[in-house]
């Protein structure tokens, strides 16, 4: 062929359908029958036959090739019209529940075999793993091609690779990774166990540093203690064995990887030793033999591990001198796990989960097209080739080379058409029923695709239960029966029938059916009062303030170790350190700024832009403090002063003040430097709990060694956002206790708080700090709160 003549002959018969053409490569275009004016065109589906009902249920989704140019799809004579429903869920979890419910109803109500149902997605790597987990958890058997999901994304492979990564690159082990490992199959615990471990580590550290009489290092957060325990098992020596066991197991595996790698072990040898030491083989084999949804997941996990060892064996054969770290990088870099182009035939009665691209030529009775989100479907990112073939084609077609914006717009338009055709392919895979889902709730940034309105204009439904009373699942049935049993407004025969059904389910071992498992009827595991070491209630001024605001928050933060973010904590520590330095070693502003830079290099604030912004914020705080410090008329006595004071009733006030000063009358004046963005109202200062306790401590002799036994007041020095736009800090003062109409209010407050801290009941109180509370997910008065097990 010399390229000068037409590529068709008059009268030639051609079969094709541009509406199903997707995946053009190398700049290839399918111009359609209009480019071959003398050819006889016959439209077919992607698999050579028009889908019987698929064309019916997807009529609105046909690709737009100009107004009215696409086929108006209608059911043929004698063909039952299919059902199309489009749902928008409030969250990804609600979407997954809807999909599982749709498939279960089709199986249990309509009698459709699992193998005649499919779930189609746009992106295998992003959408398939969470969807598979949700379906298996709902008891829906699924089949996923081995090359649909990258191997690194397999739930069984990911924890092994994460362990390998943190062992070879310890700096990558952070709090989130530690929690992921502990709650994964290698750690074998849950979040309750993690919280228990946090609390034990925090208690051990506090016990070790309780009597330290020196300027302390910045206290480690519960997350930092968790990370340290996995890096060094000695951190767990003082922790109860049962609590420490998951962390010890992981720490031992990490040490195993390090040791075997140092001795020159290959990636295959290191992984095999980790696999043998983990005990997962026996656990998953036992679950596999037990059957059910857990057995199906265990089968999948074992298959994934076999695939992993096949992969590492090939890697070692290919690169015999490369170590485990190179294999880790190689596996993480893979976006496509499969090494075969052949589509394997599905086995067993299960729902297929696959991408829309791989669905061409296939049909099912029930099809769910899941996760149709704007930005994902259509995906309008320009997929240019190395040689820029697409741009060359546009130039050859007469595009202005000096107007790249027009070229980009043209390519984007073609991409949109391609994505629309792909959606059309997915929608026409259904013979009888098509369900399309997306997420678009008010509390999410996700937005449904524009294709939903094209498919079913004005018929998009919220993913509620509509005419269904509940999700078609065992947990939902148990919940409905339990609700009926305790509803006094329901007829007695109905409640008795519900109780009988619950009894039957309980005998079958269904979780939650027996009343002994109902939270409302479960007695408290321990209703005794909180006990303190040595019977002494240790109180800090800040704890008094926190307990006064919300007793439950104080308990959970103290017991569990929940803290503010590292950013807030690090920033506050730095400012207090610079403030102490400026007070004890007077230096120029430039010298202090240089010291701030030196400290900043050792901190991690995340992204470069955020790090730069926080450095600017810190510099502004230091300037405000210095301006206030130089104008402060009181005499500085000590910075970072530790103190203790005792009250009758085994109450010990213990803390550390930022600055102890002496006023003009020789009285003790305590200053607390604040770096936050909120401040108390002026009317709240007279009875501010933290400042009042500072003054009470001074009255009890906390600063007697400095010759001061009478409090002259206290103040909060705001250097953060609470200072406003001024160049100097804002000082909020509390008058001397002796000048108050009730000088004993601070003492009474401490005694009341000590009694409350030693009780067995802690009240949750709504206050201004609820929005930023670190434990609001466990709070019964917060909308985000859940039952605390």
Short mmCIF file of C-alpha atoms in Angstrom, two decimals, residues 316-753:
data_model
loop_
_atom_site.label_atom_id
_atom_site.label_comp_id
_atom_site.label_asym_id
_atom_site.label_seq_id
_atom_site.Cartn_x
_atom_site.Cartn_y
_atom_site.Cartn_z
CA UNK A 316 15.80 -12.76 42.47
CA UNK A 317 16.34 -14.72 39.26
CA UNK A 318 16.44 -11.49 37.28
CA UNK A 319 18.57 -9.49 39.73
CA UNK A 320 20.39 -11.98 41.97
CA UNK A 321 22.56 -9.31 43.57
CA UNK A 322 19.73 -6.92 44.48
CA UNK A 323 18.61 -6.80 48.10
CA UNK A 324 15.17 -6.56 49.75
CA UNK A 325 15.10 -2.77 49.50
CA UNK A 326 15.41 -2.88 45.71
CA UNK A 327 12.60 -5.45 45.54
CA UNK A 328 10.43 -3.20 47.70
CA UNK A 329 10.96 -0.25 45.34
CA UNK A 330 10.29 -2.50 42.35
CA UNK A 331 7.00 -3.76 43.76
CA UNK A 332 5.79 -0.33 44.91
CA UNK A 333 6.51 1.11 41.46
CA UNK A 334 4.22 -1.41 39.76
CA UNK A 335 0.87 0.00 38.75
CA UNK A 336 -0.26 -3.16 36.93
CA UNK A 337 0.31 -6.45 38.69
CA UNK A 338 -0.58 -8.90 35.98
CA UNK A 339 1.96 -10.27 33.56
CA UNK A 340 -0.49 -11.78 31.11
CA UNK A 341 -2.70 -10.26 28.46
CA UNK A 342 -5.07 -13.20 28.41
CA UNK A 343 -8.40 -12.85 30.17
CA UNK A 344 -8.83 -15.84 32.42
CA UNK A 345 -12.23 -17.50 32.61
CA UNK A 346 -13.97 -16.96 35.95
CA UNK A 347 -14.54 -19.98 38.14
CA UNK A 348 -17.25 -20.49 40.73
CA UNK A 349 -20.55 -18.75 41.38
CA UNK A 350 -19.41 -15.25 42.30
CA UNK A 351 -19.88 -11.63 41.29
CA UNK A 352 -17.30 -10.31 38.83
CA UNK A 353 -15.58 -7.06 39.81
CA UNK A 354 -13.67 -5.59 36.89
CA UNK A 355 -12.93 -2.40 35.01
CA UNK A 356 -15.16 -1.00 32.30
CA UNK A 357 -12.38 -1.52 29.75
CA UNK A 358 -12.32 -5.25 30.44
CA UNK A 359 -16.09 -5.57 30.31
CA UNK A 360 -16.27 -5.07 26.55
CA UNK A 361 -17.76 -8.13 24.88
CA UNK A 362 -19.34 -9.36 28.14
CA UNK A 363 -22.87 -9.18 29.51
CA UNK A 364 -24.63 -9.91 32.79
CA UNK A 365 -28.22 -9.83 33.99
CA UNK A 366 -27.42 -7.31 36.74
CA UNK A 367 -24.67 -4.72 36.43
CA UNK A 368 -23.60 -2.11 38.98
CA UNK A 369 -21.43 0.71 37.64
CA UNK A 370 -19.78 1.98 40.81
CA UNK A 371 -17.95 5.15 41.78
CA UNK A 372 -18.97 7.35 38.87
CA UNK A 373 -17.30 10.49 40.24
CA UNK A 374 -16.37 13.72 38.52
CA UNK A 375 -12.62 13.72 38.03
CA UNK A 376 -12.48 9.93 37.93
CA UNK A 377 -15.13 9.37 35.28
CA UNK A 378 -14.59 11.31 33.09
CA UNK A 379 -10.84 11.35 33.67
CA UNK A 380 -9.79 14.35 31.59
CA UNK A 381 -6.09 14.31 32.38
CA UNK A 382 -4.23 14.59 29.09
CA UNK A 383 -2.49 11.27 28.41
CA UNK A 384 0.16 12.55 25.99
CA UNK A 385 2.71 10.16 24.53
CA UNK A 386 6.48 10.59 24.57
CA UNK A 387 6.56 11.73 20.94
CA UNK A 388 3.49 13.95 21.23
CA UNK A 389 1.59 12.01 18.57
CA UNK A 390 -1.76 13.49 19.58
CA UNK A 391 -0.46 17.04 19.15
CA UNK A 392 1.10 16.15 15.78
CA UNK A 393 -2.23 14.81 14.56
CA UNK A 394 -3.95 18.07 15.51
CA UNK A 395 -1.26 20.06 13.68
CA UNK A 396 -1.67 17.84 10.63
CA UNK A 397 -5.41 18.46 10.78
CA UNK A 398 -4.79 22.20 10.44
CA UNK A 399 -4.54 23.25 14.07
CA UNK A 400 -2.71 26.54 14.62
CA UNK A 401 0.77 25.67 16.03
CA UNK A 402 0.95 29.08 17.71
CA UNK A 403 -2.21 28.47 19.72
CA UNK A 404 -1.50 25.58 22.13
CA UNK A 405 -4.57 26.44 24.21
CA UNK A 406 -6.82 25.49 21.29
CA UNK A 407 -4.90 22.25 20.80
CA UNK A 408 -5.30 21.40 24.48
CA UNK A 409 -9.02 22.18 24.38
CA UNK A 410 -9.43 19.96 21.32
CA UNK A 411 -7.63 17.06 22.99
CA UNK A 412 -9.71 17.51 26.14
CA UNK A 413 -12.89 17.42 24.08
CA UNK A 414 -11.78 14.18 22.46
CA UNK A 415 -10.91 12.74 25.86
CA UNK A 416 -14.40 13.58 27.10
CA UNK A 417 -15.92 11.80 24.12
CA UNK A 418 -13.68 8.79 24.80
CA UNK A 419 -14.71 8.72 28.47
CA UNK A 420 -18.38 9.02 27.50
CA UNK A 421 -18.03 6.06 25.13
CA UNK A 422 -16.40 4.04 27.91
CA UNK A 423 -19.28 4.86 30.25
CA UNK A 424 -21.67 3.85 27.47
CA UNK A 425 -19.88 0.52 27.18
CA UNK A 426 -20.25 -0.07 30.92
CA UNK A 427 -23.91 0.91 30.96
CA UNK A 428 -24.78 -1.43 28.08
CA UNK A 429 -23.37 -4.54 29.76
CA UNK A 430 -26.65 -5.11 31.63
CA UNK A 431 -29.34 -7.39 30.19
CA UNK A 432 -32.04 -6.71 32.78
CA UNK A 433 -30.98 -4.30 35.48
CA UNK A 434 -28.46 -1.46 35.63
CA UNK A 435 -27.57 0.38 38.84
CA UNK A 436 -25.17 3.34 38.72
CA UNK A 437 -23.75 4.75 41.96
CA UNK A 438 -21.71 7.75 43.03
CA UNK A 439 -20.86 9.70 46.20
CA UNK A 440 -21.91 13.30 46.67
CA UNK A 441 -22.91 14.04 50.26
CA UNK A 442 -22.58 17.41 51.97
CA UNK A 443 -19.76 16.13 54.18
CA UNK A 444 -17.55 14.96 51.33
CA UNK A 445 -15.54 16.68 48.62
CA UNK A 446 -16.61 14.05 46.08
CA UNK A 447 -19.04 15.07 43.36
CA UNK A 448 -21.11 12.84 41.05
CA UNK A 449 -20.13 12.66 37.40
CA UNK A 450 -21.88 14.70 34.75
CA UNK A 451 -22.67 11.38 33.06
CA UNK A 452 -25.35 10.56 35.64
CA UNK A 453 -27.69 13.27 34.40
CA UNK A 454 -26.98 12.26 30.80
CA UNK A 455 -27.96 8.69 31.63
CA UNK A 456 -31.10 9.44 33.63
CA UNK A 457 -32.05 13.13 33.48
CA UNK A 458 -33.94 14.15 36.61
CA UNK A 459 -34.05 10.58 37.94
CA UNK A 460 -30.98 10.53 40.18
CA UNK A 461 -32.03 9.21 43.62
CA UNK A 462 -30.47 9.57 47.07
CA UNK A 463 -29.01 6.29 48.29
CA UNK A 464 -31.48 5.94 51.12
CA UNK A 465 -33.60 2.90 51.72
CA UNK A 466 -36.62 4.32 49.79
CA UNK A 467 -39.22 1.56 49.78
CA UNK A 468 -36.83 -0.90 51.44
CA UNK A 469 -37.23 -1.04 55.20
CA UNK A 470 -33.61 -2.00 55.78
CA UNK A 471 -30.49 -3.27 54.08
CA UNK A 472 -30.82 -6.94 53.19
CA UNK A 473 -28.10 -8.24 55.51
CA UNK A 474 -27.90 -10.19 58.75
CA UNK A 475 -26.69 -7.25 60.89
CA UNK A 476 -29.57 -5.13 59.57
CA UNK A 477 -32.06 -7.89 60.37
CA UNK A 478 -30.72 -8.18 63.91
CA UNK A 479 -30.93 -4.41 64.33
CA UNK A 480 -34.54 -4.32 63.12
CA UNK A 481 -35.57 -7.19 65.40
CA UNK A 482 -33.87 -5.61 68.40
CA UNK A 483 -35.55 -2.29 67.68
CA UNK A 484 -38.92 -4.02 67.49
CA UNK A 485 -38.42 -5.92 70.75
CA UNK A 486 -37.68 -2.78 72.80
CA UNK A 487 -40.34 -0.59 71.13
CA UNK A 488 -43.22 -0.35 73.60
CA UNK A 489 -45.43 1.20 70.91
CA UNK A 490 -45.39 -1.99 68.80
CA UNK A 491 -48.12 -4.62 69.32
CA UNK A 492 -47.24 -7.32 71.84
CA UNK A 493 -47.55 -10.22 69.33
CA UNK A 494 -45.12 -8.45 66.98
CA UNK A 495 -42.60 -7.92 69.77
CA UNK A 496 -42.89 -11.56 70.85
CA UNK A 497 -42.37 -12.74 67.29
CA UNK A 498 -39.28 -10.54 66.98
CA UNK A 499 -37.95 -11.96 70.27
CA UNK A 500 -38.49 -15.50 68.98
CA UNK A 501 -36.55 -14.72 65.81
CA UNK A 502 -33.73 -13.21 67.88
CA UNK A 503 -33.61 -16.31 70.06
CA UNK A 504 -33.33 -18.47 66.95
CA UNK A 505 -30.50 -16.31 65.59
CA UNK A 506 -28.75 -16.33 68.97
CA UNK A 507 -28.83 -20.15 69.05
CA UNK A 508 -27.22 -20.09 65.60
CA UNK A 509 -24.41 -17.93 66.95
CA UNK A 510 -25.32 -14.71 65.15
CA UNK A 511 -23.44 -11.82 66.68
CA UNK A 512 -25.58 -9.23 68.48
CA UNK A 513 -28.71 -11.37 68.68
CA UNK A 514 -28.34 -12.39 72.34
CA UNK A 515 -29.27 -9.70 74.90
CA UNK A 516 -25.96 -10.25 76.70
CA UNK A 517 -24.30 -8.53 73.74
CA UNK A 518 -26.55 -5.47 73.76
CA UNK A 519 -24.68 -2.40 74.91
CA UNK A 520 -27.70 -0.93 76.66
CA UNK A 521 -28.04 -4.04 78.82
CA UNK A 522 -24.35 -4.70 79.35
CA UNK A 523 -23.32 -3.86 82.92
CA UNK A 524 -20.31 -1.66 83.52
CA UNK A 525 -17.13 -3.70 83.51
CA UNK A 526 -15.85 -1.67 86.45
CA UNK A 527 -17.95 0.87 88.36
CA UNK A 528 -15.36 1.48 91.06
CA UNK A 529 -13.76 4.87 91.62
CA UNK A 530 -10.56 5.83 89.83
CA UNK A 531 -7.53 4.90 91.91
CA UNK A 532 -4.30 6.90 92.14
CA UNK A 533 -0.79 5.57 92.86
CA UNK A 534 -0.04 5.77 96.60
CA UNK A 535 -3.55 7.18 97.11
CA UNK A 536 -2.33 10.69 96.25
CA UNK A 537 -4.33 12.71 93.72
CA UNK A 538 -1.80 14.55 91.57
CA UNK A 539 -3.20 17.68 89.96
CA UNK A 540 -1.65 20.18 87.61
CA UNK A 541 -3.08 23.68 87.05
CA UNK A 542 -3.88 22.88 83.41
CA UNK A 543 -5.61 19.63 84.44
CA UNK A 544 -7.87 21.59 86.78
CA UNK A 545 -8.91 23.82 83.90
CA UNK A 546 -9.45 20.86 81.57
CA UNK A 547 -11.47 18.91 84.13
CA UNK A 548 -13.60 21.97 84.87
CA UNK A 549 -14.47 22.29 81.19
CA UNK A 550 -15.16 18.57 80.57
CA UNK A 551 -14.48 15.69 82.93
CA UNK A 552 -14.78 13.04 80.22
CA UNK A 553 -12.25 14.77 77.98
CA UNK A 554 -9.78 14.96 80.87
CA UNK A 555 -10.24 11.25 81.58
CA UNK A 556 -9.84 10.10 77.97
CA UNK A 557 -6.87 12.36 77.26
CA UNK A 558 -5.18 11.29 80.48
CA UNK A 559 -5.96 7.59 80.20
CA UNK A 560 -5.68 7.12 76.45
CA UNK A 561 -2.99 9.67 75.74
CA UNK A 562 -4.84 11.67 73.09
CA UNK A 563 -2.99 14.89 72.40
CA UNK A 564 -3.05 17.88 70.14
CA UNK A 565 -1.38 17.62 66.76
CA UNK A 566 2.39 17.50 66.46
CA UNK A 567 2.30 20.88 64.69
CA UNK A 568 0.62 22.61 67.65
CA UNK A 569 2.79 20.83 70.20
CA UNK A 570 6.11 21.44 68.41
CA UNK A 571 5.27 25.08 67.78
CA UNK A 572 4.41 25.68 71.43
CA UNK A 573 7.57 23.93 72.63
CA UNK A 574 9.78 26.03 70.33
CA UNK A 575 8.23 29.34 71.41
CA UNK A 576 8.56 28.48 75.10
CA UNK A 577 12.20 27.47 74.59
CA UNK A 578 13.05 30.74 72.79
CA UNK A 579 11.17 32.74 75.42
CA UNK A 580 13.18 31.07 78.19
CA UNK A 581 16.41 31.70 76.29
CA UNK A 582 15.59 35.37 75.73
CA UNK A 583 14.87 35.85 79.42
CA UNK A 584 17.98 34.10 80.77
CA UNK A 585 20.52 35.00 78.08
CA UNK A 586 19.72 38.43 76.62
CA UNK A 587 20.57 38.45 72.93
CA UNK A 588 19.84 40.54 69.88
CA UNK A 589 16.76 39.83 67.81
CA UNK A 590 18.98 38.60 64.98
CA UNK A 591 20.76 36.12 67.27
CA UNK A 592 17.45 34.77 68.57
CA UNK A 593 16.15 34.45 65.02
CA UNK A 594 19.26 32.44 64.14
CA UNK A 595 18.68 30.15 67.14
CA UNK A 596 15.10 29.70 65.99
CA UNK A 597 16.37 28.60 62.56
CA UNK A 598 18.74 26.11 64.18
CA UNK A 599 15.89 24.55 66.17
CA UNK A 600 13.54 24.59 63.17
CA UNK A 601 15.83 22.37 61.11
CA UNK A 602 15.19 19.49 63.52
CA UNK A 603 11.40 19.70 63.31
CA UNK A 604 9.02 18.15 60.79
CA UNK A 605 5.99 20.23 59.82
CA UNK A 606 5.14 18.29 56.66
CA UNK A 607 5.12 20.08 53.30
CA UNK A 608 7.69 22.72 52.39
CA UNK A 609 5.09 25.46 52.01
CA UNK A 610 3.50 24.62 55.37
CA UNK A 611 6.91 24.47 57.06
CA UNK A 612 7.72 27.92 55.68
CA UNK A 613 4.39 29.31 56.85
CA UNK A 614 4.83 27.92 60.36
CA UNK A 615 8.32 29.40 60.53
CA UNK A 616 6.84 32.82 59.74
CA UNK A 617 4.20 32.31 62.44
CA UNK A 618 6.88 31.34 64.96
CA UNK A 619 8.95 34.41 64.10
CA UNK A 620 5.96 36.67 64.66
CA UNK A 621 5.26 35.03 68.04
CA UNK A 622 8.87 35.56 69.15
CA UNK A 623 8.70 39.24 68.14
CA UNK A 624 5.51 39.72 70.15
CA UNK A 625 7.02 38.07 73.20
CA UNK A 626 10.21 40.15 73.02
CA UNK A 627 8.22 43.37 72.71
CA UNK A 628 6.19 42.45 75.79
CA UNK A 629 9.24 41.17 77.71
CA UNK A 630 11.15 44.44 77.29
CA UNK A 631 8.20 46.51 78.53
CA UNK A 632 7.33 44.20 81.46
CA UNK A 633 7.87 46.18 84.74
CA UNK A 634 8.02 43.13 87.04
CA UNK A 635 11.26 41.45 88.14
CA UNK A 636 11.96 38.06 86.54
CA UNK A 637 12.84 35.46 89.17
CA UNK A 638 12.91 32.13 87.27
CA UNK A 639 11.81 30.57 83.98
CA UNK A 640 10.48 27.04 83.54
CA UNK A 641 10.16 26.65 87.29
CA UNK A 642 8.94 23.26 88.57
CA UNK A 643 6.89 23.35 91.79
CA UNK A 644 4.83 21.23 94.14
CA UNK A 645 2.31 22.15 96.82
CA UNK A 646 0.25 19.96 99.14
CA UNK A 647 -3.31 20.19 100.41
CA UNK A 648 -4.94 18.08 103.14
CA UNK A 649 -6.75 15.02 101.79
CA UNK A 650 -3.79 13.59 99.83
CA UNK A 651 -3.90 16.27 97.15
CA UNK A 652 -0.63 17.20 95.45
CA UNK A 653 -0.49 20.19 93.11
CA UNK A 654 2.42 19.67 90.74
CA UNK A 655 3.39 21.61 87.66
CA UNK A 656 5.77 23.91 85.88
CA UNK A 657 5.34 27.63 85.22
CA UNK A 658 6.76 29.52 82.26
CA UNK A 659 7.85 32.51 84.38
CA UNK A 660 7.88 33.36 88.08
CA UNK A 661 8.12 37.11 88.65
CA UNK A 662 8.17 39.46 91.65
CA UNK A 663 5.86 42.46 91.66
CA UNK A 664 6.51 45.83 93.26
CA UNK A 665 5.26 44.58 96.64
CA UNK A 666 7.52 41.52 96.66
CA UNK A 667 4.69 39.10 95.90
CA UNK A 668 4.85 36.12 93.51
CA UNK A 669 3.40 36.74 90.08
CA UNK A 670 3.03 33.78 87.67
CA UNK A 671 3.07 34.20 83.88
CA UNK A 672 1.80 31.55 81.47
CA UNK A 673 2.74 32.05 77.80
CA UNK A 674 0.00 31.02 75.35
CA UNK A 675 0.61 30.32 71.65
CA UNK A 676 -2.92 29.34 70.63
CA UNK A 677 -5.61 31.21 68.78
CA UNK A 678 -8.26 31.43 71.50
CA UNK A 679 -8.31 33.39 74.73
CA UNK A 680 -10.66 33.67 77.69
CA UNK A 681 -13.14 36.52 77.79
CA UNK A 682 -12.33 39.40 80.11
CA UNK A 683 -15.14 38.42 82.47
CA UNK A 684 -13.65 34.93 82.87
CA UNK A 685 -10.20 36.04 84.06
CA UNK A 686 -11.12 36.70 87.71
CA UNK A 687 -11.97 33.01 88.20
CA UNK A 688 -9.72 31.49 85.53
CA UNK A 689 -8.98 27.97 86.93
CA UNK A 690 -5.37 27.59 85.77
CA UNK A 691 -4.29 31.03 86.99
CA UNK A 692 -6.14 30.53 90.26
CA UNK A 693 -4.32 27.24 90.94
CA UNK A 694 -0.98 28.91 90.23
CA UNK A 695 -1.77 31.50 92.88
CA UNK A 696 -2.98 28.85 95.32
CA UNK A 697 0.32 27.00 94.86
CA UNK A 698 2.20 30.22 95.65
CA UNK A 699 0.09 30.67 98.78
CA UNK A 700 0.95 27.11 99.84
CA UNK A 701 4.68 27.82 99.58
CA UNK A 702 5.52 26.63 96.07
CA UNK A 703 7.92 29.58 95.59
CA UNK A 704 9.03 30.01 99.19
CA UNK A 705 12.64 29.24 98.21
CA UNK A 706 12.61 32.53 96.31
CA UNK A 707 11.37 34.41 99.35
CA UNK A 708 7.79 34.74 98.11
CA UNK A 709 4.83 33.27 100.02
CA UNK A 710 2.04 35.61 98.97
CA UNK A 711 0.53 35.61 95.48
CA UNK A 712 0.26 38.96 93.75
CA UNK A 713 -1.66 37.75 90.71
CA UNK A 714 -1.11 35.80 87.51
CA UNK A 715 -1.49 36.41 83.80
CA UNK A 716 -1.79 34.81 80.39
CA UNK A 717 0.55 36.30 77.78
CA UNK A 718 -0.99 35.70 74.36
CA UNK A 719 1.62 35.60 71.58
CA UNK A 720 -0.40 33.66 68.98
CA UNK A 721 -3.52 34.57 67.00
CA UNK A 722 -5.22 35.56 70.24
CA UNK A 723 -2.91 38.60 70.36
CA UNK A 724 -4.68 40.02 67.34
CA UNK A 725 -2.81 42.08 64.76
CA UNK A 726 -0.63 43.94 67.26
CA UNK A 727 3.17 43.70 67.29
CA UNK A 728 3.21 43.03 71.02
CA UNK A 729 1.75 40.20 73.08
CA UNK A 730 -1.61 40.67 74.80
CA UNK A 731 -1.43 40.19 78.57
CA UNK A 732 -4.59 39.06 80.39
CA UNK A 733 -4.23 39.53 84.16
CA UNK A 734 -5.94 37.95 87.14
CA UNK A 735 -5.91 39.95 90.36
CA UNK A 736 -4.36 38.67 93.58
CA UNK A 737 -6.35 36.01 95.46
CA UNK A 738 -6.35 38.20 98.56
CA UNK A 739 -8.14 40.97 96.68
CA UNK A 740 -10.96 38.67 95.55
CA UNK A 741 -14.32 38.81 97.32
CA UNK A 742 -13.93 35.07 98.02
CA UNK A 743 -10.20 34.40 98.53
CA UNK A 744 -10.81 30.67 99.05
CA UNK A 745 -12.40 29.98 95.65
CA UNK A 746 -9.24 28.43 94.13
CA UNK A 747 -8.78 26.06 97.10
CA UNK A 748 -12.42 24.95 96.92
CA UNK A 749 -12.06 24.41 93.17
CA UNK A 750 -9.00 22.16 93.59
CA UNK A 751 -10.71 20.11 96.31
CA UNK A 752 -13.83 19.69 94.15
CA UNK A 753 -11.77 18.67 91.12
#
